[in-house]
XYZ file of C-alpha atoms in Angstrom:
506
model
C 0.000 0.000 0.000
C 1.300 3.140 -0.967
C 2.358 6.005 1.774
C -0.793 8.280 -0.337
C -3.578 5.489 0.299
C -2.259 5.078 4.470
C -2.379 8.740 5.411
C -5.607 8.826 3.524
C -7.193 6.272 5.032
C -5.702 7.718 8.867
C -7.416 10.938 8.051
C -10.746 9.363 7.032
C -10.962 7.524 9.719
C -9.719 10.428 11.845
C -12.441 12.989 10.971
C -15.065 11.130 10.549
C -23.322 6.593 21.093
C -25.065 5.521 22.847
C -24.948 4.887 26.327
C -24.744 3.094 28.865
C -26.926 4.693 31.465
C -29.583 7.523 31.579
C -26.151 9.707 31.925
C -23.707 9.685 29.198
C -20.585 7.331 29.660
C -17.603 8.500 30.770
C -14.310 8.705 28.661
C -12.159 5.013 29.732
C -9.584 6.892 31.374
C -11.952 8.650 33.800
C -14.274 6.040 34.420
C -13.570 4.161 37.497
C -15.318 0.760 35.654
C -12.106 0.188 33.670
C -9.841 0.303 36.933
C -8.661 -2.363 38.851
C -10.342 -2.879 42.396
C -8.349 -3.769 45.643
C -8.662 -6.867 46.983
C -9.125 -9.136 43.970
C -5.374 -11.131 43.912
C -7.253 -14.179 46.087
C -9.898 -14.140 43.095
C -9.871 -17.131 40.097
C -9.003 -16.029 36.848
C -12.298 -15.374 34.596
C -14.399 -14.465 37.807
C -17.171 -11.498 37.171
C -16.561 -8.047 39.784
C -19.236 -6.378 38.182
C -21.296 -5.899 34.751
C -23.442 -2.939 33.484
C -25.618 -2.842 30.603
C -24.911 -0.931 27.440
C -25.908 -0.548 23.743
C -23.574 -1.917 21.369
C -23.707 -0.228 17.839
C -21.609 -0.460 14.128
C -20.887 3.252 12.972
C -23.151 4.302 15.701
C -26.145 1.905 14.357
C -27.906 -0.195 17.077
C -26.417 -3.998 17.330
C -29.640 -5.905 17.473
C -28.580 -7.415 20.458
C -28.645 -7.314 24.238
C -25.318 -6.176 25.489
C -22.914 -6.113 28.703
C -19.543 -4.794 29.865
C -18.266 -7.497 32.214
C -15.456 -6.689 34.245
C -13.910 -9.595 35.668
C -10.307 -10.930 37.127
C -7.165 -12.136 34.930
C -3.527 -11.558 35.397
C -1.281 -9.503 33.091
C 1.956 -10.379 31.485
C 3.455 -10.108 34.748
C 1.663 -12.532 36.338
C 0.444 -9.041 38.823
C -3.627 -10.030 39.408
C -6.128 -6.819 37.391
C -9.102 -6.732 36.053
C -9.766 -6.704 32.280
C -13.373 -5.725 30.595
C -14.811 -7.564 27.861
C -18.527 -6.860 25.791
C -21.037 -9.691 25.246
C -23.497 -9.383 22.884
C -26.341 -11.498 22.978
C -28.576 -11.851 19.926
C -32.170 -11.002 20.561
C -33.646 -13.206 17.830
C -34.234 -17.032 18.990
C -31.340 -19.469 18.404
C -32.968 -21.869 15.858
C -29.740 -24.167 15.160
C -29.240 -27.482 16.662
C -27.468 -27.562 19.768
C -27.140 -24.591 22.329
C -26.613 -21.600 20.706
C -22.580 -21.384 20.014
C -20.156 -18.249 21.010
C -17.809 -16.753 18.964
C -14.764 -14.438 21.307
C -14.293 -12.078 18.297
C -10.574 -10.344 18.832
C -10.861 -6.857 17.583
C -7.374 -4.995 16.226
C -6.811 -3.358 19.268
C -3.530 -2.134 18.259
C -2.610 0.986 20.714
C -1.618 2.160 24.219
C -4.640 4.577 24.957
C -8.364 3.136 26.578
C -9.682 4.999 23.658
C -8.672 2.534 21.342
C -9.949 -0.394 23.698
C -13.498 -2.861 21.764
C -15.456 -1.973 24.685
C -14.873 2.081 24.268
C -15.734 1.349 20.093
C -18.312 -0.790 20.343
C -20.652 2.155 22.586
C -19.069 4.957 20.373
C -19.108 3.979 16.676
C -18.171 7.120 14.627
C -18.268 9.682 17.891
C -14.903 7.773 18.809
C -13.536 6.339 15.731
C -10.284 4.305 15.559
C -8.784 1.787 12.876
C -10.979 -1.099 15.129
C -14.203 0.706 14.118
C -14.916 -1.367 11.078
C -14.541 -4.351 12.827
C -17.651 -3.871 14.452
C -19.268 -4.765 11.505
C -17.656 -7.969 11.976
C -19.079 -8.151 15.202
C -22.848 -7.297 14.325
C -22.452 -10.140 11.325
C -21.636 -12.583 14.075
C -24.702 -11.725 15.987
C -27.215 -11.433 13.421
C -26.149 -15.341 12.230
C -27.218 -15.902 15.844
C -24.098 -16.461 17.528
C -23.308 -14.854 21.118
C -20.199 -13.034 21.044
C -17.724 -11.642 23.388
C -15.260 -9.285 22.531
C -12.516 -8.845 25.099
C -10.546 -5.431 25.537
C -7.439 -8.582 25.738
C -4.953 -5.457 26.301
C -6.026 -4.722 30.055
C -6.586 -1.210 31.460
C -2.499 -0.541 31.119
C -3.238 -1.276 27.332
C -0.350 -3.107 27.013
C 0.389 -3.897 23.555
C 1.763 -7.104 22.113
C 2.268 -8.870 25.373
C 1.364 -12.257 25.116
C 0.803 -13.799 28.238
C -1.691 -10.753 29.502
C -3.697 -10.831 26.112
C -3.609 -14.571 25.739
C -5.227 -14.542 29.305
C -7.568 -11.995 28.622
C -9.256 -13.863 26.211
C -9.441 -17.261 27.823
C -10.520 -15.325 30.998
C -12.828 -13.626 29.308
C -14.831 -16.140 27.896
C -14.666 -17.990 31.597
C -16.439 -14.281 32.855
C -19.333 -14.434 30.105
C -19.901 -18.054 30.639
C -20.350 -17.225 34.120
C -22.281 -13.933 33.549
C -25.486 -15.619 34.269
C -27.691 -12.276 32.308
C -25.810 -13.764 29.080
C -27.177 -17.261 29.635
C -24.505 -18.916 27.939
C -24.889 -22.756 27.759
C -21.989 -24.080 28.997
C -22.350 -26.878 26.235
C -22.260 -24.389 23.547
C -19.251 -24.634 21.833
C -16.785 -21.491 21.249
C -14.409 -20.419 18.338
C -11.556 -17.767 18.631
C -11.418 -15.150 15.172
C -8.816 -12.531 15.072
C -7.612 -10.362 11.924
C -3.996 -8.591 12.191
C -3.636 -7.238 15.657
C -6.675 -9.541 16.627
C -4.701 -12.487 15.575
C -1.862 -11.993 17.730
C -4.054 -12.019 20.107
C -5.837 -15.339 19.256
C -3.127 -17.678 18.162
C -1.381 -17.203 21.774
C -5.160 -17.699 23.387
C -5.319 -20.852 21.498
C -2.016 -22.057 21.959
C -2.550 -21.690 25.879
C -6.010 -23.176 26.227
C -5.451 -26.491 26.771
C -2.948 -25.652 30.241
C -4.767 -22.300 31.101
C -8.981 -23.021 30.327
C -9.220 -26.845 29.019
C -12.906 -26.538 30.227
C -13.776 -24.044 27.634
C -15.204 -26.306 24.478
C -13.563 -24.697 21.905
C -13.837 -26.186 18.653
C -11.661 -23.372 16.357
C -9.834 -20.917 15.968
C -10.029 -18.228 13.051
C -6.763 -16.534 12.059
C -6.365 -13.762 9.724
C -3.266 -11.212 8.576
C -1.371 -12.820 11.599
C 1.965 -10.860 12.562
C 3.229 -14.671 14.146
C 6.909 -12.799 14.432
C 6.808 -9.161 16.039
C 10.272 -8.214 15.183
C 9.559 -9.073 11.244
C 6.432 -7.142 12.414
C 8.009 -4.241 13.391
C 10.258 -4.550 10.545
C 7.610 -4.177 8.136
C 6.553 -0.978 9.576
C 10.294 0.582 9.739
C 10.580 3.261 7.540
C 6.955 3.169 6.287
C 3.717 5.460 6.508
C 2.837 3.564 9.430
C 6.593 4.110 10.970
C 5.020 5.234 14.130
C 3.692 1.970 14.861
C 7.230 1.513 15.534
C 6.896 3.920 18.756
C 3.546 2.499 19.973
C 4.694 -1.106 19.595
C 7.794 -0.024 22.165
C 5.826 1.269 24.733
C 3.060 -1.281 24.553
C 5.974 -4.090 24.857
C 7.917 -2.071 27.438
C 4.063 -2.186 29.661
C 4.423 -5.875 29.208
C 7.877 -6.804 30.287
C 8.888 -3.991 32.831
C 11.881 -6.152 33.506
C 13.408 -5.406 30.328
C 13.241 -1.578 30.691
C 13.262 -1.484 26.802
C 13.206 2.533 27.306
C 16.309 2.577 28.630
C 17.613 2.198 25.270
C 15.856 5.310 23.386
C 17.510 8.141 22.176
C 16.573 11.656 22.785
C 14.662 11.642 19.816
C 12.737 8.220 21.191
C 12.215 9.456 24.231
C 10.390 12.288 22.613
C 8.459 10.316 20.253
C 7.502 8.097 23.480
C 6.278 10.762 25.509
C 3.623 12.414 22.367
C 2.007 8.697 21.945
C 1.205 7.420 25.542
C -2.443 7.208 24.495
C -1.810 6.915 20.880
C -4.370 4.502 18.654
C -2.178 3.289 15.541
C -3.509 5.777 13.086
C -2.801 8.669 15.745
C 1.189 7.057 16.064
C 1.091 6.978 11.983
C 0.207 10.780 11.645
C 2.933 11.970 14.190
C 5.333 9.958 13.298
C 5.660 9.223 9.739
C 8.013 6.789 8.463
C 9.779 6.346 11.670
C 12.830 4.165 12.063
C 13.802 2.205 15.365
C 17.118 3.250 14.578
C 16.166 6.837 15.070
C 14.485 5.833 18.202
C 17.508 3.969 19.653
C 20.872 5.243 21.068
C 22.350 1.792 19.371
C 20.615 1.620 16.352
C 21.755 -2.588 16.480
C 20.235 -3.222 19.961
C 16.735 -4.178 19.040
C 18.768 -7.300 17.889
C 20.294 -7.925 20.874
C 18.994 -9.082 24.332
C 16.778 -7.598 25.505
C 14.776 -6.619 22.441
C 15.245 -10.611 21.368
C 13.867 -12.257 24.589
C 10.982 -9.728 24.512
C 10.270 -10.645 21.004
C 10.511 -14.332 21.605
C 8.100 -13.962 24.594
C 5.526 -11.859 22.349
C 5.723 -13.822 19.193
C 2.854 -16.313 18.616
C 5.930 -18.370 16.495
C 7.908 -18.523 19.580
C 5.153 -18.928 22.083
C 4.888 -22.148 23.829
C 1.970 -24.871 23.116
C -0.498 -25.429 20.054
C -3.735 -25.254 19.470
C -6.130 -28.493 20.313
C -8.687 -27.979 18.100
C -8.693 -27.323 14.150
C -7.152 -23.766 12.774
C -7.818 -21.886 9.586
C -5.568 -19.249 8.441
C -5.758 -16.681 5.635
C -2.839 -14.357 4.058
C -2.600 -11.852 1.705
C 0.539 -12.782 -0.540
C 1.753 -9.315 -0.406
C 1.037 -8.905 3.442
C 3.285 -5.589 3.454
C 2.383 -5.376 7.609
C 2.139 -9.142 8.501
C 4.694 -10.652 6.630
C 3.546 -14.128 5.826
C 6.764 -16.329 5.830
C 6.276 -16.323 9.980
C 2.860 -17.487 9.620
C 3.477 -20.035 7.294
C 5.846 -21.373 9.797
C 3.685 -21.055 12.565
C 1.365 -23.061 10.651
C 3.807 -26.078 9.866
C 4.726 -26.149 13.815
C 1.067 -26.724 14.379
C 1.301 -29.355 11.452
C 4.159 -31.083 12.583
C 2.015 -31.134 16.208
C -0.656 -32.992 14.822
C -3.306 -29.904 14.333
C -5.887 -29.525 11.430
C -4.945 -26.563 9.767
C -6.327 -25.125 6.691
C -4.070 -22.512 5.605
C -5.675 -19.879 2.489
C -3.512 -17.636 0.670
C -5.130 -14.786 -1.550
C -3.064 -12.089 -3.604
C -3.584 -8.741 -2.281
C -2.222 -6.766 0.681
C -3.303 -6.556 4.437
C -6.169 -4.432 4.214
C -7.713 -5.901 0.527
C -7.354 -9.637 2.727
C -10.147 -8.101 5.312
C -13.073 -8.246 3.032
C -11.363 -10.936 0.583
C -10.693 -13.750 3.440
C -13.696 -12.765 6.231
C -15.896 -15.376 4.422
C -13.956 -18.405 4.570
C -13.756 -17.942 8.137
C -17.264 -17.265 8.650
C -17.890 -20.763 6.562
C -15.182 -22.308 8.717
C -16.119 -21.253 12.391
C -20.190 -21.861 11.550
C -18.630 -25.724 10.218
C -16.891 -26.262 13.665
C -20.242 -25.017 15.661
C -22.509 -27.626 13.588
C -19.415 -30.210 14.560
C -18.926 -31.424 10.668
C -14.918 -32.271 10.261
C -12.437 -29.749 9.539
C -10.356 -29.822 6.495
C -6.484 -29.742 7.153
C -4.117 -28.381 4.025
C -1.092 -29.629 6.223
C 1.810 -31.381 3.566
C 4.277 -31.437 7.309
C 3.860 -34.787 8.806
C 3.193 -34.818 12.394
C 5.858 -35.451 14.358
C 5.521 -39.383 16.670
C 3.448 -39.435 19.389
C 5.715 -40.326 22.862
C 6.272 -44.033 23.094
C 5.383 -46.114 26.507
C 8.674 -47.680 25.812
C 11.881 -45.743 25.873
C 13.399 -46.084 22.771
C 10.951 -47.300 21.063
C 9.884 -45.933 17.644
C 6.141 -45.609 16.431
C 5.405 -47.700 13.786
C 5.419 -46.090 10.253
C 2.295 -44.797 8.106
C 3.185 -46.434 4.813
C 3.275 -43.901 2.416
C 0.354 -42.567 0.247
C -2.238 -44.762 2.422
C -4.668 -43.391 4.006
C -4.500 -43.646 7.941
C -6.774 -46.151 9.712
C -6.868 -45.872 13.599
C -8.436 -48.297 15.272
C -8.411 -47.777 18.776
C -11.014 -48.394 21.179
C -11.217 -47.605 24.926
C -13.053 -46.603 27.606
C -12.341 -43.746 29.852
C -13.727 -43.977 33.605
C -15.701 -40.537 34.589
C -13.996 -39.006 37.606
C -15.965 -39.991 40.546
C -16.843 -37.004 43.175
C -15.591 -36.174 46.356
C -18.807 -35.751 47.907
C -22.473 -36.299 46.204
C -22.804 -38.571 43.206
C -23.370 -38.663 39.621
C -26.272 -36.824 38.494
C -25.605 -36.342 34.694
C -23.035 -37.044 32.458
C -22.032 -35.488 29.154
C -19.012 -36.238 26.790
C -17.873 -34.906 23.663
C -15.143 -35.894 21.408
C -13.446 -33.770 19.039
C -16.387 -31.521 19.766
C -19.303 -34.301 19.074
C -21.554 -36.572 21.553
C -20.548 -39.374 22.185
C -22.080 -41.878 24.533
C -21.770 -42.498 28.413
C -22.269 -45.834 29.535
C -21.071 -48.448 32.430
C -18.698 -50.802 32.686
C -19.115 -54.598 34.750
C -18.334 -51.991 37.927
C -20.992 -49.708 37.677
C -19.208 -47.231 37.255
C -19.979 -44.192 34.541
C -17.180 -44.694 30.934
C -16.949 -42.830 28.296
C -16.415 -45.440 24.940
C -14.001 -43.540 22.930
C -13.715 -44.833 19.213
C -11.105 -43.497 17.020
C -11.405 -45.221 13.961
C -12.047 -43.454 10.930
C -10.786 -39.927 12.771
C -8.378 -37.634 10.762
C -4.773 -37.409 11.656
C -3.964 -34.404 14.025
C -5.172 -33.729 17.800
C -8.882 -34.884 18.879
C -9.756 -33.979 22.675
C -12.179 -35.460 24.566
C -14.080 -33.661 27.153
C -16.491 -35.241 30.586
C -18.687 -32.740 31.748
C -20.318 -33.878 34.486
C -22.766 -32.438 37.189
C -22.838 -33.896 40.861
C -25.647 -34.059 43.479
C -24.204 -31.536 45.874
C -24.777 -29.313 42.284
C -20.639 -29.328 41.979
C -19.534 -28.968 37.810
C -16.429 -31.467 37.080
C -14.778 -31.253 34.004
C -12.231 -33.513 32.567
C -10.117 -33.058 29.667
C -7.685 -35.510 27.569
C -6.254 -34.628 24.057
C -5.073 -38.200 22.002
C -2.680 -37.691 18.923
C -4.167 -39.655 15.685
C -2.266 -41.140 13.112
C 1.366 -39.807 14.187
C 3.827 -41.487 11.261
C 7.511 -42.058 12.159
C 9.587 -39.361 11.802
C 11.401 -39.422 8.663
């Protein structure tokens, strides 16, 4: 995209609400809601503080939906304990699908270190407030009016700290805990959930993917959307060095130096950075863009080679959905403009063959074009993809990677090989014993493998099994999950993920 069409597009969206109470709502930065309350460390991640109603709108329309700020607890990057806010949107029309009605955690672009630029703040403001996220709640109001509750997490926190991981990874898992929990939302807890994200809403999903099965394995999700994903920050920030965007550059340091303190990434700016730092602490990316055009690190740094060195590195590393740790269980689809000139595509097509060689369905979809032509271009295919997973038909998988062997029971041991150009045939059959209660009994049982019923019976003990049958399944990751509810009215959920098909490593 040329330097002509960006500042263009920054202006429009520049120049161009409801509320949430009889009064009108306060800016984010003076309203107490978005703070963090004392007292809440000895809290469990994804637990409500407090909700109020609002009215969520696209370019100031009406969503045609019944809609709540949730505040509840999470922990940031740091581990520290705060309180993050997220918007669920419940569709007012009757859900006329099989199954409970499913939830879609929609990850806007938040991309910026101001509240301003935070969903929540967007979705009540439409064009009074408008930021490069605006359009996305169009996104948002599709979701709904195909019936779908959705939740859209401000994943940043009220620090709004940019690109780090671990805090926006949380904020999404946590997020979807609170509006599962929220009980005005009256979310199923069978309804199954997908994660979508395009460009700055990606690198918030793949991480929130690739931690739910250690951080939320009760949450059924089924798939994850990702589109435009920057999967390496530093070849992020590379791609913005220099350009029309260049101040993305600044933003991008002080959202990363708000994640990882420890680093004191500051410490390294020039008088010139320091400058540029101080103008954008509550900058959106099109405000950053505007005062800073085509701004260098190097211009920003008092060694113009230290963002290659430690600390920059480690930070990157941490931030980086390539370098993050885990994969995704459930299926993935991923779509690319070839000419990405902000998300450069050779780190997501690595990404991708990592959660390949892991066993993952991934359907990867590469259109020519650039990162803002790929918005309209790839949004259906993930709209076809993410309504697939909710009806629970099979996910295709474009992966040509082999997954790597599943862990032998013997040491030393090798798998046995998948002959080549045959199809796979597992045939395993087990059962898997339903965790029996501390106190109560069994009330109800429900199981679901790779996101389908499957039956609950009982074995020559009595005791509650879950038959699990993998034959004809595809090769990747399926994960079976025992909900079950108790007489003392106690939820227990169990979780196991089996690896299909592995072949021998060549």
């Amino acid at each position: 995209m040329s330097r002509r069409r960006v500042l263009a597009l920054a202006a429009a969206l520049l120049s161009a609400a409801p509320v949430a109470t009889a009064t009108a709502q306060a800016r984010p930065d003076d309203d107490p809601f978005y703070g963090v309350p004392a007292g809440i460390a000895g809290l469990a991640d994804g637990t409500v503080i407090d909700a109020r109603p609002v009215t969520a709108t696209r370019f100031s329309l009406p969503i045609d939906a019944d809609a709540w700020q949730v505040r509840f607890k999470t922990r940031d990057t740091t581990g520290a304990p705060s309180a993050y806010l997220t918007t669920v949107l419940r569709p007012r029309t009757p859900w006329t699908g099989d199954g409970p009605r499913p939830v879609l955690s929609y990850q806007m672009p938040e991309d910026g270190v101001g509240l301003r630029c935070a969903p929540s703040w967007v979705l009540t403001q439409g064009l009074r407030a408008p930021t490069n996220t605006t359009p996305d709640a169009q996104t948002v109001a599709s979701a709904v009016e195909r019936g779908w509750t959705v939740v859209v997490p401000d994943y940043q926190g009220p620090d709004s700290a940019w690109l780090g991981a671990d805090g926006q990874a949380r904020g999404v898992l946590d997020g979807l805990r609170a509006a599962r929990a929220f009980a005005p939302a009256g979310i199923d807890p069978r309804a199954p959930i997908g994660l979508w994200g395009y460009s700055g809403g990606a690198i918030a999903s793949s991480p929130a993917a690739q931690l739910h099965p250690t951080h939320a394995p009760e949450l059924p999700l089924v798939g994850v959307a990702l589109g435009g994903n920057n999967a390496s920050i530093r070849e992020g920030l590379r791609a913005f060095d220099g350009g029309p965007a260049g101040g993305a550059i600044v933003i991008g340091l002080i959202g990363l130096d708000r994640a990882y303190p420890q680093a004191r990434l500051t410490s390294f700016l020039s008088a010139r950075g320091r400058a540029a730092v101080a103008r954008s602490q509550d900058d959106c990316i099109v405000d950053a863009a505007l005062k800073h055009p085509a701004f260098r690190a190097a211009d920003g740094l008092t060694d113009p080679g230290a963002i290659d060195r430690e600390p920059f590195t480690e930070v990157f590393r941490q931030a980086s959905p390539l370098t993050y740790p885990g994969v995704p269980a459930v299926p993935v689809y991923d779509y690319h403009a070839t000419g990405d000139e902000l998300a450069p595509i050779a780190p997501s097509r690595e990404l991708l063959r990592r959660f390949c060689r892991a066993g993952v369905p991934v359907e990867h979809v590469e259109h020519p074009g650039e990162h803002f032509t790929e918005v309209a271009v790839g949004e259906p295919g993930a709209l076809r993809f993410l309504a697939a997973r909710f009806a629970g038909r099979p996910a295709n998988s474009t992966c040509t990677v082999p997954p790597d062997p599943a862990p032998s029971a013997t040491p030393g041991a090798r798998p046995p090989a998948v002959a080549p150009g045959r199809p796979c045939a597992p045939r395993r059959t087990f059962a898997v014993a339903v965790r029996r209660p501390a106190r109560g009994r069994l009330v109800a049982v429900r199981a679901t493998l790779g996101g389908r019923r499957v039956a609950v019976g009982r074995d020559r003990r009595g005791r509650s099994v879950v038959r699990v049958r993998l034959a004809g399944r595809r090769p990747g990751l399926v994960t079976l999950r025992i909900v079950a509810r108790t007489s003392t009215g106690a939820r227990l959920v169990q979780t196991r993920t089996y690896r299909v098909c592995a072949p021998r490593r060549s």
